[in-house]
Structure formats: structure tokens, C-alpha cells
Coordinates of C-alpha atoms and ligand atoms in Angstrom, one line a residue:
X11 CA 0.0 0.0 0.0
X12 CA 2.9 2.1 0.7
X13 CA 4.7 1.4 -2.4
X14 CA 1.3 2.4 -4.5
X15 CA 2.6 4.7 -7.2
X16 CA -0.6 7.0 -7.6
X17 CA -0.7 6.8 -11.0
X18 CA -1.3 3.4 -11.3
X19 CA -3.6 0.7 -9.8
X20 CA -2.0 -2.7 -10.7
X21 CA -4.5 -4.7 -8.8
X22 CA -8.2 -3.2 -8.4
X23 CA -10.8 -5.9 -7.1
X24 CA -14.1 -4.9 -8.3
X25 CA -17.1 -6.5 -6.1
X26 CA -20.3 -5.8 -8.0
X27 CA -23.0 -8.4 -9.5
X28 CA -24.6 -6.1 -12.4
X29 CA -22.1 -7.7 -15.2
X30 CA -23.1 -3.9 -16.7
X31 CA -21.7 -2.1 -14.5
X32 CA -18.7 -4.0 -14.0
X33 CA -17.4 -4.1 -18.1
X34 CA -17.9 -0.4 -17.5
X35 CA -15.5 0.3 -14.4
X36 CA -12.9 -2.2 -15.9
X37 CA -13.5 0.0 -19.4
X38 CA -13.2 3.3 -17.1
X39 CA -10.2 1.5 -15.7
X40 CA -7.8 0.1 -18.8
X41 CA -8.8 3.4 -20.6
X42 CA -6.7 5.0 -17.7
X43 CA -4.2 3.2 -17.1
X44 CA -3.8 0.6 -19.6
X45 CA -3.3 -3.3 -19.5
X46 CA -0.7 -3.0 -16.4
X47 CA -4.0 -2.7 -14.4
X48 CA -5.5 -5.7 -13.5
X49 CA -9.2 -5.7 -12.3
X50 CA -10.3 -8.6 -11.1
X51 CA -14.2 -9.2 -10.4
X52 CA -16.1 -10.9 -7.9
X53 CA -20.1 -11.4 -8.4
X54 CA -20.8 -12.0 -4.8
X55 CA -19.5 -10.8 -1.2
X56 CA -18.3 -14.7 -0.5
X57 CA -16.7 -14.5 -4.1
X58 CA -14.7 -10.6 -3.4
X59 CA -13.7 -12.2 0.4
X60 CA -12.1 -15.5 -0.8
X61 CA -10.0 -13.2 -4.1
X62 CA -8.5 -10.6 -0.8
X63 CA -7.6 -13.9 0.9
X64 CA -6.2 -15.4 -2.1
X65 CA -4.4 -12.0 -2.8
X66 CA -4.3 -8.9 -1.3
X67 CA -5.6 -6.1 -4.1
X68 CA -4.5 -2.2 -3.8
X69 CA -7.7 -0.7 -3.5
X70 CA -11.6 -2.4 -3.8
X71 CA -14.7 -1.0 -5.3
X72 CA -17.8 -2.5 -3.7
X73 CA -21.4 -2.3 -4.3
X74 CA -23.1 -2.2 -1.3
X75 CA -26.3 -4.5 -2.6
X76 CA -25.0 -7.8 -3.2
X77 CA -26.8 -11.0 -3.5
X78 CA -25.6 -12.4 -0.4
X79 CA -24.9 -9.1 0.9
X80 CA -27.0 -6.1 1.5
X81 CA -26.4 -3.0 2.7
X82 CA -23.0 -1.0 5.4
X83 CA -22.3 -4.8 6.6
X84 CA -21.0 -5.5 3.1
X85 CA -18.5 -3.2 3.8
X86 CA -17.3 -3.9 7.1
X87 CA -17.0 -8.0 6.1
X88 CA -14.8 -6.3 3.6
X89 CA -13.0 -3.8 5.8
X90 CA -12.8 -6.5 8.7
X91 CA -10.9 -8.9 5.8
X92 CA -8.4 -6.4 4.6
X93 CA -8.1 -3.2 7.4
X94 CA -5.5 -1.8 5.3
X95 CA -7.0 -2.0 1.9
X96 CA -8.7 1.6 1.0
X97 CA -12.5 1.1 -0.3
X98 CA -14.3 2.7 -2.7
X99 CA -18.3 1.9 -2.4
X100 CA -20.0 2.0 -5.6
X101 CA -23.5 2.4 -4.9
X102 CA -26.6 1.7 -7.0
X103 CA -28.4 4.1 -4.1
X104 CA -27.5 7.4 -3.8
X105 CA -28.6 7.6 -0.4
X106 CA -27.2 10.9 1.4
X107 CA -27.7 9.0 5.0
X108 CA -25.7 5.5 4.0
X109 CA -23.4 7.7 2.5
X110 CA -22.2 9.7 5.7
X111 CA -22.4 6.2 7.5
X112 CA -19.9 4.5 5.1
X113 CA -17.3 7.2 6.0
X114 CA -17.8 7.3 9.6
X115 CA -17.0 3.5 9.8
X116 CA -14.1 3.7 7.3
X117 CA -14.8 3.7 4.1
X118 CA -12.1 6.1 1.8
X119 CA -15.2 7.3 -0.3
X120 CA -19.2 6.6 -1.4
X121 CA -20.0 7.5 -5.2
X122 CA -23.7 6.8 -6.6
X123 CA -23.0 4.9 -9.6
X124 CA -25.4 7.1 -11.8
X125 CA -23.2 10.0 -11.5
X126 CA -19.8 8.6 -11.6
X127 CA -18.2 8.7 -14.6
X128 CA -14.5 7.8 -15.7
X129 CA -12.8 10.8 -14.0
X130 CA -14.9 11.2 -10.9
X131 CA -13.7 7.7 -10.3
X132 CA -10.5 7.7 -10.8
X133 CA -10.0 10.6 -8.7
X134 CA -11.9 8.8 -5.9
X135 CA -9.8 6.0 -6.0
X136 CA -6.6 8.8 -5.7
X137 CA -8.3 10.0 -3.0
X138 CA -8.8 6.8 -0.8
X139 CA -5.2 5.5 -1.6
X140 CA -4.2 8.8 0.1
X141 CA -6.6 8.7 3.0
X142 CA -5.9 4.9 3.8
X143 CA -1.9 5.7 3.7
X144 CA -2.4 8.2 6.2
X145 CA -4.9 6.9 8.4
X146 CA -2.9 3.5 8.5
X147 CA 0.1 5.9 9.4
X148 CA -1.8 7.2 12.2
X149 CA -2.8 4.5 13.5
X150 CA 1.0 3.1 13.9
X151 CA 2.0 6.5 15.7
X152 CA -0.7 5.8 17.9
X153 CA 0.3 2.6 18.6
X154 CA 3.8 3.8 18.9
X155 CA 2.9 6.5 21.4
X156 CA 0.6 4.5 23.5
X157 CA 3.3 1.8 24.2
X158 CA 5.5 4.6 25.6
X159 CA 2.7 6.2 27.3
X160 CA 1.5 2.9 29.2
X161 CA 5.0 1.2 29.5
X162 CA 6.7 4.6 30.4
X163 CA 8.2 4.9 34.6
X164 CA 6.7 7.6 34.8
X165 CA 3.3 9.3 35.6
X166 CA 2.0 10.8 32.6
X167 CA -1.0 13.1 32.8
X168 CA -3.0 15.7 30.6
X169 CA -5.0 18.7 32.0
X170 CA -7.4 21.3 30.7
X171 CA -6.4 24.7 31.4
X172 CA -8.2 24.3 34.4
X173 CA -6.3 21.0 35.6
X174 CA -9.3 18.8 35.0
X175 CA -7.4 15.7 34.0
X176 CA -8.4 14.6 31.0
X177 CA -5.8 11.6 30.2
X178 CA -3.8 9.7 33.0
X179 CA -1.4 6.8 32.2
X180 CA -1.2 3.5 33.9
X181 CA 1.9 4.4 36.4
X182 CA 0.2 7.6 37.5
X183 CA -3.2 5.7 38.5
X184 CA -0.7 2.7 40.4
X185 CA 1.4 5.2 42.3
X186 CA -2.3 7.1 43.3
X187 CA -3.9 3.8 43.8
X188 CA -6.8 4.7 41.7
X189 CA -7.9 3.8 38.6
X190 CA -10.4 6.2 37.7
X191 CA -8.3 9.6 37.3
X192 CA -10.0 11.1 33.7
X193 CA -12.4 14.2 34.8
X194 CA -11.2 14.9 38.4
X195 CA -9.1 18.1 39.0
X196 CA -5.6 17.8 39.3
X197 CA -5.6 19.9 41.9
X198 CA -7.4 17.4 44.6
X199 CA -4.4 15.0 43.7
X200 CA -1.6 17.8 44.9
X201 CA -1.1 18.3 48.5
X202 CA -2.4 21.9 49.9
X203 CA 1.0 23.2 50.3
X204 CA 2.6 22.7 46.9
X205 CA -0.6 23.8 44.8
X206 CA 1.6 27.2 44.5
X207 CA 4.3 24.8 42.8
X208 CA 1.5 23.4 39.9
X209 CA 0.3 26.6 39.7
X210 CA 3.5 27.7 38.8
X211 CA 3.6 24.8 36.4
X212 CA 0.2 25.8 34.7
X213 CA 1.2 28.4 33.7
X214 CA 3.8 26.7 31.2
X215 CA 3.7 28.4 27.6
X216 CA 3.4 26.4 24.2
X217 CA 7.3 26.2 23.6
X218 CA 8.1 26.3 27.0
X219 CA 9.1 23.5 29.7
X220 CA 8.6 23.8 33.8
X221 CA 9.5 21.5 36.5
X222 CA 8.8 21.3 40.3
X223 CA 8.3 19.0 43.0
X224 CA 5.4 17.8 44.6
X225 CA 3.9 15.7 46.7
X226 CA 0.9 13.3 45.1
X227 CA -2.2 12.7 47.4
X228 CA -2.7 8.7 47.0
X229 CA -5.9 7.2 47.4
X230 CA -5.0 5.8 51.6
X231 CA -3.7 9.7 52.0
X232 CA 0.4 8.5 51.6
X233 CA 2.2 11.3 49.8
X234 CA 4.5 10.7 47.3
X235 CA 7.2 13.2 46.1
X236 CA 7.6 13.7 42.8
X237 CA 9.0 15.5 40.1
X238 CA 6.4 17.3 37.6
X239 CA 8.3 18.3 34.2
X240 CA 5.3 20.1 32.1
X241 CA 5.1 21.0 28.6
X242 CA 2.3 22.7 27.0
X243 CA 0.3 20.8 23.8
X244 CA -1.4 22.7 21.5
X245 CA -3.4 20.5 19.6
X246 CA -4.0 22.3 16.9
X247 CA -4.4 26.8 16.3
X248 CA -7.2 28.0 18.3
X249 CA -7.7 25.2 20.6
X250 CA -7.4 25.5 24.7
X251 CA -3.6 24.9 25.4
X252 CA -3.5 21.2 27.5
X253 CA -0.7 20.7 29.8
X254 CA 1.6 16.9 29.5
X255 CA 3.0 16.6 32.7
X256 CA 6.0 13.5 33.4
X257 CA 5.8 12.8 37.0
X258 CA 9.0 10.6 38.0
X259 CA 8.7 9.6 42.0
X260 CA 11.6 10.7 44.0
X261 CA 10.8 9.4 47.2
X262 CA 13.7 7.4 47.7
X263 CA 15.6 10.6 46.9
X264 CA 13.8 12.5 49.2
X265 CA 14.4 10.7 51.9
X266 CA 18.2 9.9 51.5
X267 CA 17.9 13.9 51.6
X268 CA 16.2 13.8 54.5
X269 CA 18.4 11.4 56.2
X270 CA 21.7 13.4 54.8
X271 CA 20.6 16.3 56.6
X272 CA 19.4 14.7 59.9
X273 CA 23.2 13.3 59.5
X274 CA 24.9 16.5 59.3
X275 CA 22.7 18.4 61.4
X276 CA 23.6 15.7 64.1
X277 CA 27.3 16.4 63.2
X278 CA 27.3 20.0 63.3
X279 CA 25.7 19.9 66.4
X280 CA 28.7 17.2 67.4
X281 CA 31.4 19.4 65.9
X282 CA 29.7 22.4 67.9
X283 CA 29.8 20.2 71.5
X284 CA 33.6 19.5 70.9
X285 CA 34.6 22.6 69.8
X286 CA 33.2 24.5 72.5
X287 CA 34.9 21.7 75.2
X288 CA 37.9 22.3 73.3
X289 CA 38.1 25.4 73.4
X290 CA 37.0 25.5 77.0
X291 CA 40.0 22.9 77.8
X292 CA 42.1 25.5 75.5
X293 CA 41.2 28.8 78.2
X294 CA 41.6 26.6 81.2
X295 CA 45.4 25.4 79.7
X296 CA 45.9 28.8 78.7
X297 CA 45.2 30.3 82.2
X298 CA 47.1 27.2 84.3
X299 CA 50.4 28.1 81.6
X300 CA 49.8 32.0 82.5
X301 CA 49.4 31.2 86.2
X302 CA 52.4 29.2 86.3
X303 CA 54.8 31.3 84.6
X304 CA 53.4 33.9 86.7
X305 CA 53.9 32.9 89.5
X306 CA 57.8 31.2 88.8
X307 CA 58.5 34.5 88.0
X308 CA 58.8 35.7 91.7
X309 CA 61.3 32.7 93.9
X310 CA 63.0 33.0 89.8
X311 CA 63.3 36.8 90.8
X312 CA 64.5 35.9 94.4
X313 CA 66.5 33.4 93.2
X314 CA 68.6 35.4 90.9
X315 CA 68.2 38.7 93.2
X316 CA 70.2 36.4 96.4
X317 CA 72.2 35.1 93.7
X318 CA 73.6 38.4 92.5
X319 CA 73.4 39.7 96.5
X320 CA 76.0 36.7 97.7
X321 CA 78.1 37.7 94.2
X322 CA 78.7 41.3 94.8
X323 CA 78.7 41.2 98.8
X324 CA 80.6 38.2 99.3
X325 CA 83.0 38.4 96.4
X326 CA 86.3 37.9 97.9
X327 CA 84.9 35.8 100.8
X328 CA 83.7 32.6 98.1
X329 CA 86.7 30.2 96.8
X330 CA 86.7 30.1 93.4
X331 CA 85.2 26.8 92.9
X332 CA 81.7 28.2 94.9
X333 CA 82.0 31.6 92.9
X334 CA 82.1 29.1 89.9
X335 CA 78.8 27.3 91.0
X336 CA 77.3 30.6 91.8
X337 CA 77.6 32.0 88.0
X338 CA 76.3 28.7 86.7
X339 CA 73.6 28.9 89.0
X340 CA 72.9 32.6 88.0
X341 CA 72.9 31.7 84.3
X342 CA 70.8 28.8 84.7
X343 CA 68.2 31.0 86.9
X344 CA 68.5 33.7 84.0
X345 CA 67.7 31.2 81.4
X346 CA 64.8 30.0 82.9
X347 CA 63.5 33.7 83.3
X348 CA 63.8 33.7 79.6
X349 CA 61.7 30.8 78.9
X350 CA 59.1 31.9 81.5
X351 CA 59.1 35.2 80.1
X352 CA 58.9 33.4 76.3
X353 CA 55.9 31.4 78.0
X354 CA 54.0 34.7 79.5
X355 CA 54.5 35.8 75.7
X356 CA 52.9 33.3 74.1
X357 CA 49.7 32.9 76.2
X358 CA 49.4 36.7 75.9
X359 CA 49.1 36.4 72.0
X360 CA 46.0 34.4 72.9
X361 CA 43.9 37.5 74.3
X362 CA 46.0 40.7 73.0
X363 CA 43.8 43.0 70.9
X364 CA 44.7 43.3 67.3
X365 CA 45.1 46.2 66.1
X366 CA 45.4 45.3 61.5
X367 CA 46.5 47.7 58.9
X368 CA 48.0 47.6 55.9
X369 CA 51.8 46.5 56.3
X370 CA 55.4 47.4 54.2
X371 CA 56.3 43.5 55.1
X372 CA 59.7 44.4 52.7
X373 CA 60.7 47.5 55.4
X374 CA 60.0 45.2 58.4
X375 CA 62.2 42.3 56.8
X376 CA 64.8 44.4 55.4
X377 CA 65.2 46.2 59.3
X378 CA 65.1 42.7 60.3
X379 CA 68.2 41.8 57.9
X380 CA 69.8 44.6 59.3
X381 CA 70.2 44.2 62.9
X382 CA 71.2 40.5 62.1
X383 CA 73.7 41.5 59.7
X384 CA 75.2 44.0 62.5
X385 CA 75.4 41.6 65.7
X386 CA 77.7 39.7 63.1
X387 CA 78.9 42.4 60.3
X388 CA 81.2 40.0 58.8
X389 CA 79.3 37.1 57.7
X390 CA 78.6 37.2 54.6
X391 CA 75.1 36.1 53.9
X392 CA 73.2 36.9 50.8
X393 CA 70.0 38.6 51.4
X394 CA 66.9 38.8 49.1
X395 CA 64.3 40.6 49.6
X396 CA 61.4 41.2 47.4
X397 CA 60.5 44.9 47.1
X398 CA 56.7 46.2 47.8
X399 CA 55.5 43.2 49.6
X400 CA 52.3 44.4 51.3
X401 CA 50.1 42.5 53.6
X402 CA 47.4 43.7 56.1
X403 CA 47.7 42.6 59.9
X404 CA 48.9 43.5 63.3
X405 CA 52.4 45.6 62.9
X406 CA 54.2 44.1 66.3
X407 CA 53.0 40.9 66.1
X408 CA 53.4 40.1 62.3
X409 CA 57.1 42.0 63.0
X410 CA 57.2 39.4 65.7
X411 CA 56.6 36.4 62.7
X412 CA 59.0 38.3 60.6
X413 CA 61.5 38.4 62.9
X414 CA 61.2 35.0 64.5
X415 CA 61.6 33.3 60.8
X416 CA 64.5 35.3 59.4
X417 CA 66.4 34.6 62.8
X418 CA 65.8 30.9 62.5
X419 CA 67.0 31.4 58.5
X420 CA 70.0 33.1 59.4
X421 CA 70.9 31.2 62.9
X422 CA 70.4 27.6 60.4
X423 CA 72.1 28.5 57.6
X424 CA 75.6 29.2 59.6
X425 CA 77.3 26.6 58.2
X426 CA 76.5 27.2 54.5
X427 CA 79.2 28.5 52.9
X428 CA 77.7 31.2 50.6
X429 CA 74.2 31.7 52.7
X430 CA 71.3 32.6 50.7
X431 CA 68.1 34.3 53.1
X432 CA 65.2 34.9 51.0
X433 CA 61.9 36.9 51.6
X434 CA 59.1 37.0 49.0
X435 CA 55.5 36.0 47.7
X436 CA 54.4 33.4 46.0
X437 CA 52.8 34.4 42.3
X438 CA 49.1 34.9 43.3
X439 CA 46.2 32.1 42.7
X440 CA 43.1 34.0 41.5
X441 CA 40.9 34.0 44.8
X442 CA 43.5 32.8 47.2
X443 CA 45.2 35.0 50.2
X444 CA 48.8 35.9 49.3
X445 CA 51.4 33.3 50.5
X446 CA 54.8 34.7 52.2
X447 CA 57.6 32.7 51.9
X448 CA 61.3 33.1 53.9
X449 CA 63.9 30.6 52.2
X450 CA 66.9 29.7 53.6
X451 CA 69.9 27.1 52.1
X452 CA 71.0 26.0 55.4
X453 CA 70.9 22.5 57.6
X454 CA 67.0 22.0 56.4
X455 CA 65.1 19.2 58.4
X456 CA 63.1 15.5 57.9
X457 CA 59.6 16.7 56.8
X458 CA 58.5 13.7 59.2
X459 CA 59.5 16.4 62.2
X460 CA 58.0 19.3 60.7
X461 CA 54.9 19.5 62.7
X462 CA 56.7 19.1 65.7
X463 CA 58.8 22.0 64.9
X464 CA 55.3 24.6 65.8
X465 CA 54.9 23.3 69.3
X466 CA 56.9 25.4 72.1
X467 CA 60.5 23.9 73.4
X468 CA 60.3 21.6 70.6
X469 CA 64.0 21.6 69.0
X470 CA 65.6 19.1 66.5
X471 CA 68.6 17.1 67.0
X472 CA 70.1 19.0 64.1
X473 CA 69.3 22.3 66.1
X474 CA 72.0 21.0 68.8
X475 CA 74.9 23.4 68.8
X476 CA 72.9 26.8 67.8
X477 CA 71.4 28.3 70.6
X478 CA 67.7 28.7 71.1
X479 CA 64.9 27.5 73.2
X480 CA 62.6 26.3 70.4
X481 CA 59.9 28.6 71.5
X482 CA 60.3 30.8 68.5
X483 CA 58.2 28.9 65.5
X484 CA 55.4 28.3 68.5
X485 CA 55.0 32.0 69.3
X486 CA 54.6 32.7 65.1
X487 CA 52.1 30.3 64.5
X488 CA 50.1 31.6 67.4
X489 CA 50.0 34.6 65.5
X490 CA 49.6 33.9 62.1
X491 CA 46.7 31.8 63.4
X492 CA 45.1 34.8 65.3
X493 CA 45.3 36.6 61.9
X494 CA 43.4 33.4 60.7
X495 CA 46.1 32.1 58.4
X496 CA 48.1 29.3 57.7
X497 CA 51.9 28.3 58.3
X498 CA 53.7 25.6 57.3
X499 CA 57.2 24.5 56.2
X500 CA 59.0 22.6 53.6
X501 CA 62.5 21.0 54.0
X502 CA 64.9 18.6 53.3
X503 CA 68.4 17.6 55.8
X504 CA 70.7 19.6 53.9
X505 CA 68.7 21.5 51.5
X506 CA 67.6 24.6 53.0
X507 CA 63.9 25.1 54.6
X508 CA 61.4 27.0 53.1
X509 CA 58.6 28.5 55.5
X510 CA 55.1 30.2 54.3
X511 CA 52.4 31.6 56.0
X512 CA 49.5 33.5 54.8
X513 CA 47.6 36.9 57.0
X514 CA 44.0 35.5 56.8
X515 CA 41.7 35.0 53.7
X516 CA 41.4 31.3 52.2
X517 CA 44.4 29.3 52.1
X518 CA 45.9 27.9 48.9
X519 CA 45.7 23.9 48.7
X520 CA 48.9 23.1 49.6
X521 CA 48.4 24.3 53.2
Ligands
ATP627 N1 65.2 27.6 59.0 C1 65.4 26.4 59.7 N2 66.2 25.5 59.2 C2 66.3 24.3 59.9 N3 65.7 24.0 61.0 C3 64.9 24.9 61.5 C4 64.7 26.2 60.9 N4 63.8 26.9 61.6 C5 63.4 26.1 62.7 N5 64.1 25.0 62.6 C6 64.0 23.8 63.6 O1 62.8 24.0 64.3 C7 63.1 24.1 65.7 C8 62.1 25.1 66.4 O2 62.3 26.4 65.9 P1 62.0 27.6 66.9 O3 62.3 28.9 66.1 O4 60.7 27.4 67.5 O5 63.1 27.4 68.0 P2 64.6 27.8 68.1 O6 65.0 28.6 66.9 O7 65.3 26.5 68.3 O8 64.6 28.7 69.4 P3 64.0 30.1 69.6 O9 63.4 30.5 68.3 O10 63.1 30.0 70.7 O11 65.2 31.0 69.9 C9 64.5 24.5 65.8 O12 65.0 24.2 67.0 C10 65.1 23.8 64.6 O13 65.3 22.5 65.0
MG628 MG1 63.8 30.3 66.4

């Protein structure tokens, strides 16, 4: 039927009994298109059923009235025998009535024999071809799209402007839990709170597509969220837009959300309960290492003040050897008074007010440099110092960082034999706070250790032999940390270390 060139009819079966009538339409019919068209004839209904089983023809012309057939029944023996056939129904009647009948039950077209003539048939027979084609055409989209429709995971409904449903698929009536959907409003199906949402969704324009999610009112009053994807369908100009809405369930989803967020809500509120005891652990530490170092300070005082009393007064009177204790007990008094006062220093970082501004950071290093270079004018170390390095923070206390990690550069790198100190900033990562870096190519350290390195007294083997009191990288961290940045140190033994710390902002990765 496809293939039917519309030119030609090869194989036309012509049920009529009037012999007349029949020598005419094959006459009509080899006039037109010659003896390629083959017309074969059947007297009786029995007769034109038996040929289309034999062979299926492109097109029949059937007289209604037939001896052992009378009447529209004619034609749907026929139609019933061959649904994709087209049929022409040559009719001794010219009944106005029968005619609009034919048509409604599928017949391509109805001509009263007394006025069809050669060309009014032919034409006709154009005609049905045509209208069978498309009709069988439509029929296969139909199919197509109702196997999709019913076999589809999702809910698939059509409303009215006014959300009467007027088409609901299979899925959408089992996931309701009712099977009789076509005619009720949408809108009962919704649950109160997210009608908003399908109004919202109504209002989708031809062209246009809208989603949401919702919760679907089942028939025992469960809800089920879904999500509604709408697209508007015009059936054709002028008619009411309809709305197609896809509803896929997301309840699983949903409630994996819902457990996700129970999950970190109880975390936050974990991470909240430990940081506060933390912190609370953090004051009370604080205040036990102020109160001690406090409150050494005074026997230290009376130690050293007797100490230096039984020196001056008693001078002469000691032998040497207890004159030799005395000193060593002096310096060790005077030692601890330096880490006590170190201590007092770094717990007071905790609580001192800062006061930020915007800071020369290549002034403070160079005046660093400086008074390094003159407690030892004649080593020759190699300083370089970026110019115009900026940062914003606390002037004493980041001079305080400065100072602490060029000191440890230039008291490390000792031994070197053409020291290299080097202050600068890393190139800047779009969006990232400005790293600092001071390099040195002295002793270096394991990497293993580095962490250690930022609690107070902690020194390194390799440290042995340069004096210090390993509170120095302690007291910068605390604040760099108060600024709300980030230090941290790269070495290797023998390679040099490399410190960077940031003033606040969001730290780069590698921190
Ligand atoms: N630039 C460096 N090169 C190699 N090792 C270093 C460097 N800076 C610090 N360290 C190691 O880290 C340890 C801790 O440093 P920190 O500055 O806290 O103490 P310190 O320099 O020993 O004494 P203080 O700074 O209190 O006078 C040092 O003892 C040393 O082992
Ligand atoms: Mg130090």
C-alpha cells in the first residue's frame, strides 16, 4: 500500500454483481491506465472475500447491494478482511444517509454509480489510496505512542487549562492507587502546600518547559514526592492549550535527603559540642600556663636577686670553685626567666587586641636583615628581599613572625658557605590569600618532624649546637593563626627550609 505509485492501480478488485456495471469500471479503468492494471471481479460478497484472501488487491470498489450481501455490513465483512486496503463503495443508491455512514465506519469514499463517470472515479480512487496511507500511518504513531505512554516509569497526565485531568497513564493511576483519574481536578491529587508549585507549572507556555516537586495525594492519603516536568500541547491553532505533565517519583531521593541532613545536622551539632569543650580545655590550659609562669616569676626573681646579693657582697669571701657554681647557678636561673618570660608571651598572644592595617612586610624584613647583619657584620650572607610586599595585619606581632623566621633562617644557615636568606610571595592564585615565603639554604630538616617544629620547646637534634629555646616557630604560628592564616614549612636535611604563612583569607591547597 505504501509502495502504491498513484498513478497506477495494478490490482483493483471490483465486487459488483450487475455484469453492466462492471465491463464499464474495468473499461473506465484500462482506458486509464492501460493493460498494467489488473481488475479482477467478484459477483458475490463470498466471491470478493475469498479473491483478498487469495491475494491482497491495492484498492476495492464494492457495491453495497449484493446477492448475499446487502447493505453497510458489506462493507465492514470487507474492511474487517483487509483493514489496510482503502475502499471505494459503488453504490446503486445514492442515499445521502448511507453515504455519511460509510465514511464514519471507514470507508475512503461513497460515489452513486449514476453519477460517476470515468474521471470522478478515478479521482476517488486517488483520494482513498491517500486517506488509507495516512490513516494507517496514524494509526501506527498511535500505537507507537501508547506503548510509551502505558509502558513509560513515569506518571504521565493531561489537563485542561483548568487542571481537569483529561488523560492519565497507567503508572500515575498505580502510584495514586486509583484507577479512575480522567475528569477529576488535578488539583485534589496535589497536597495543599505545593498547589503554589503546579500553579507555577500551569502556567507553562506552548514552547516552553517547567519542573517542580510535589507531593501526590494517594488514594489511603500517603504522599508521594515527585517530580512534575510540564510541557504545553497545542493540539492544533485556536484550541485550549492542554498541559503533558512526566511525573517521575523521587521518594527514595527525598528521603536519603532527609536522612543526609538529619546526619549532618547531628554532626554539626557534634562538631559544635567538641569545639566548644575544646576550646573550654584550651582557656583553662591557657590560664594554668599564664598562672604558672606567673607565679615562677617571683622565687625566679628571688633566686637570681640572692644570687647576684652573695656575688657582689661576698665576692672575695667565696673560693673560686663556689664563685664558679654561683655563676652557673645565676645563668641557669637567668635562662629560665627567659623561657618563663617566652611562656607569658605566648599565652598573651591568645587575648592581645589586634590592632590590622595595611603593612610594608619588605621594610620590616629588610630592618630585620639589618640588625642581624650588624650583631655579626662580617658574615657574609646573601639577602633577598622582594620589594613592595604588602600584607594587612597587626604591625608588632606580624614583625614578631617576621623576625622569628628570618632569625631561624639566618641562625640555620651558619654553616652554609655562601648563605642565601630569601623573603618573598608566592605568584598569586586567582581567589586565594597571598602566601609569604622566607627561604633559607642551610641545615634544612626531615619533613617527618615538621609539625613538631610549631609546638613550644620543641627543638631538633640537628638544632643541637645553635642556641635557642625552640619557642620561637610556636609563638609565630600563634600569631599567624590569630590573623586566621596558615603556616607551614618545607624542608629537606641539607637542603635549606622554606617557610610560608598566609595573613587570613582562604588558604591555597597546599596548606
Ligand atoms: N630555618 C630552619 N632550618 C632548619 N631548622 C629549623 C629552621 N627553623 C626552625 N628549625 C627547627 O625548628 C626548631 C624550632 O624552631 P624555633 O624557632 O621554634 O626554635 P629555636 O629557633 O630553636 O629557638 P628560639 O626561636 O626559641 O630561639 C628549631 O630548633 C630547629 O630544629
Ligand atoms: Mg627560632
Amino acid at each position: 500500500l505504501i509502495d502504491l505509485d498513484m498513478n497506477s492501480f495494478h490490482n483493483v478488485l471490483l465486487i459488483e454483481d450487475n455484469p453492466g456495471d462492471t465491463r464499464l469500471v474495468t473499461e473506465y479503468l484500462h482506458e486509464r491506465f492501460g493493460n498494467d492494471c489488473a481488475v479482477r471481479g467478484a459477483a458475490t460478497l463470498e466471491a470478493g472475500l475469498a479473491q483478498l484472501r487469495h491475494s491482497p488487491a491495492d484498492i476495492v470498489l464494492l457495491d453495497l447491494g449484493l446477492p448475499d450481501s446487502v447493505g453497510l455490513e458489506t462493507f465492514s465483512a470487507v474492511n474487517a478482511a483487509a483493514p489496510n486496503t482503502p475502499v471505494v463503495i459503488l453504490s446503486g443508491d445514492d442515499d445521502e444517509q448511507v453515504a455519511m455512514r460509510a465514511l464514519q465506519v471507514g470507508a475512503e469514499d461513497y460515489l452513486a454509480k449514476r453519477h460517476a463517470d470515468s474521471a470522478s472515479l478515478i479521482r476517488s480512487m486517488r483520494h482513498a489510496v491517500q486517506r488509507r496511507r495516512m490513516s494507517v500511518r496514524l494509526r501506527d504513531s498511535e500505537a507507537r505512542y501508547r506503548t510509551i505512554v502505558e509502558t513509560a516509569e513515569e506518571g504521565i497526565v493531561q489537563l485542561d487549562s483548568d487542571a481537569t485531568i483529561r488523560f492519565a497513564n497507567t503508572r500515575l493511576c498505580n502510584l495514586l492507587g486509583s484507577s479512575d483519574l480522567v475528569g477529576r481536578s488535578f488539583t485534589e491529587l496535589v497536597k495543599a502546600s505545593d498547589l503554589p508549585a503546579l500553579m507555577g507549572l500551569m502556567c507553562t507556555a506552548p514552547g516552553e518547559r517547567n519542573s517542580a516537586e510535589l507531593r501526590l495525594l494517594g488514594a489511603d492519603g500517603s504522599a508521594t514526592w515527585v517530580v512534575a516536568a510540564a510541557g504545553c500541547l497545542v493540539r492544533h491553532p485556536g484550541s485550549n492549550p492542554q498541559l503533558v505533565v512526566m511525573l517521575s517519583d523521587i521518594s527514595a531521593r527525598k528521603l536519603a535527603e532527609a536522612e543526609l541532613l538529619a546526619l549532618k545536622r547531628g554532626l554539626e551539632a557534634r562538631v559544635a559540642e567538641r569545639t566548644a569543650q575544646l576550646h573550654a580545655a584550651n582557656v583553662e590550659l591557657e590560664s594554668f600556663n599564664y598562672t604558672v609562669a606567673h607565679d615562677l616569676r617571683t622565687p625566679l626573681g628571688g633566686i637570681l636577686g640572692f644570687a647576684e646579693l652573695m656575688r657582689t657582697d661576698g665576692e672575695h669571701l667565696l673560693p673560686a670553685p663556689q664563685a664558679q657554681q654561683l655563676a652557673m647557678i645565676e645563668h641557669s636561673a637567668r635562662t629560665m626567666q627567659g623561657l618563663i618570660d617566652s611562656l607569658l608571651a605566648l599565652s598573651k598572644i591568645s587575648h592581645q587586641v589586634l590592632h590590622p592595617q595595611t603593612l610594608d612586610l619588605s621594610t620590616m624584613a629588610r630592618r630585620v636583615a639589618d640588625q642581624l647583619q650588624v650583631s655579626e657584620p662580617l658574615r657574609p650572607v646573601q639577602w633577598l628581599i622582594a620589594d613592595h610586599i604588602e600584607g594587612e595585619g597587626d604591625a608588632n606581632l606580624v614583625a614578631d613572625v617576621l623576625g622569628n623566621l628570618l632569625h631561624n633562617a639566618w641562625k640555620y644557615s651558619a654553616k652554609a658557605e655562601r648563605a642565601v636568606i630569601h623573603f618573598g610571595v608566592l605568584p598569586n592564585i586567582t581567589g586565594n590569600a597571598p602566601v609569604y615565603v622566607v627561604r633559607d639554604n642551610g641545615i634544612g630538616f626531615e619533613m617527618a618532624t615538621a609539625t613538631r617544629l610549631f609546638s613550644p620547646f620543641q627543638r631538633l637534634p640537628s638544632a643541637r649546637g645553635f642556641e635557642g629555646s625552640g619557642i620561637g616557630l610556636a609563638t609565630a604560628r600563634r600569631i599567624i593563626e590569630r590573623h586566621g592564616g596558615t603556616l607551614w614549612a618545607e624542608s629537606e636535611p641539607g637542603q635549606g627550609a622554606s617557610f610560608y604563612f598566609t595573613l587570613g583569607g582562604r588558604p591555597p591547597l597546599a596548606a
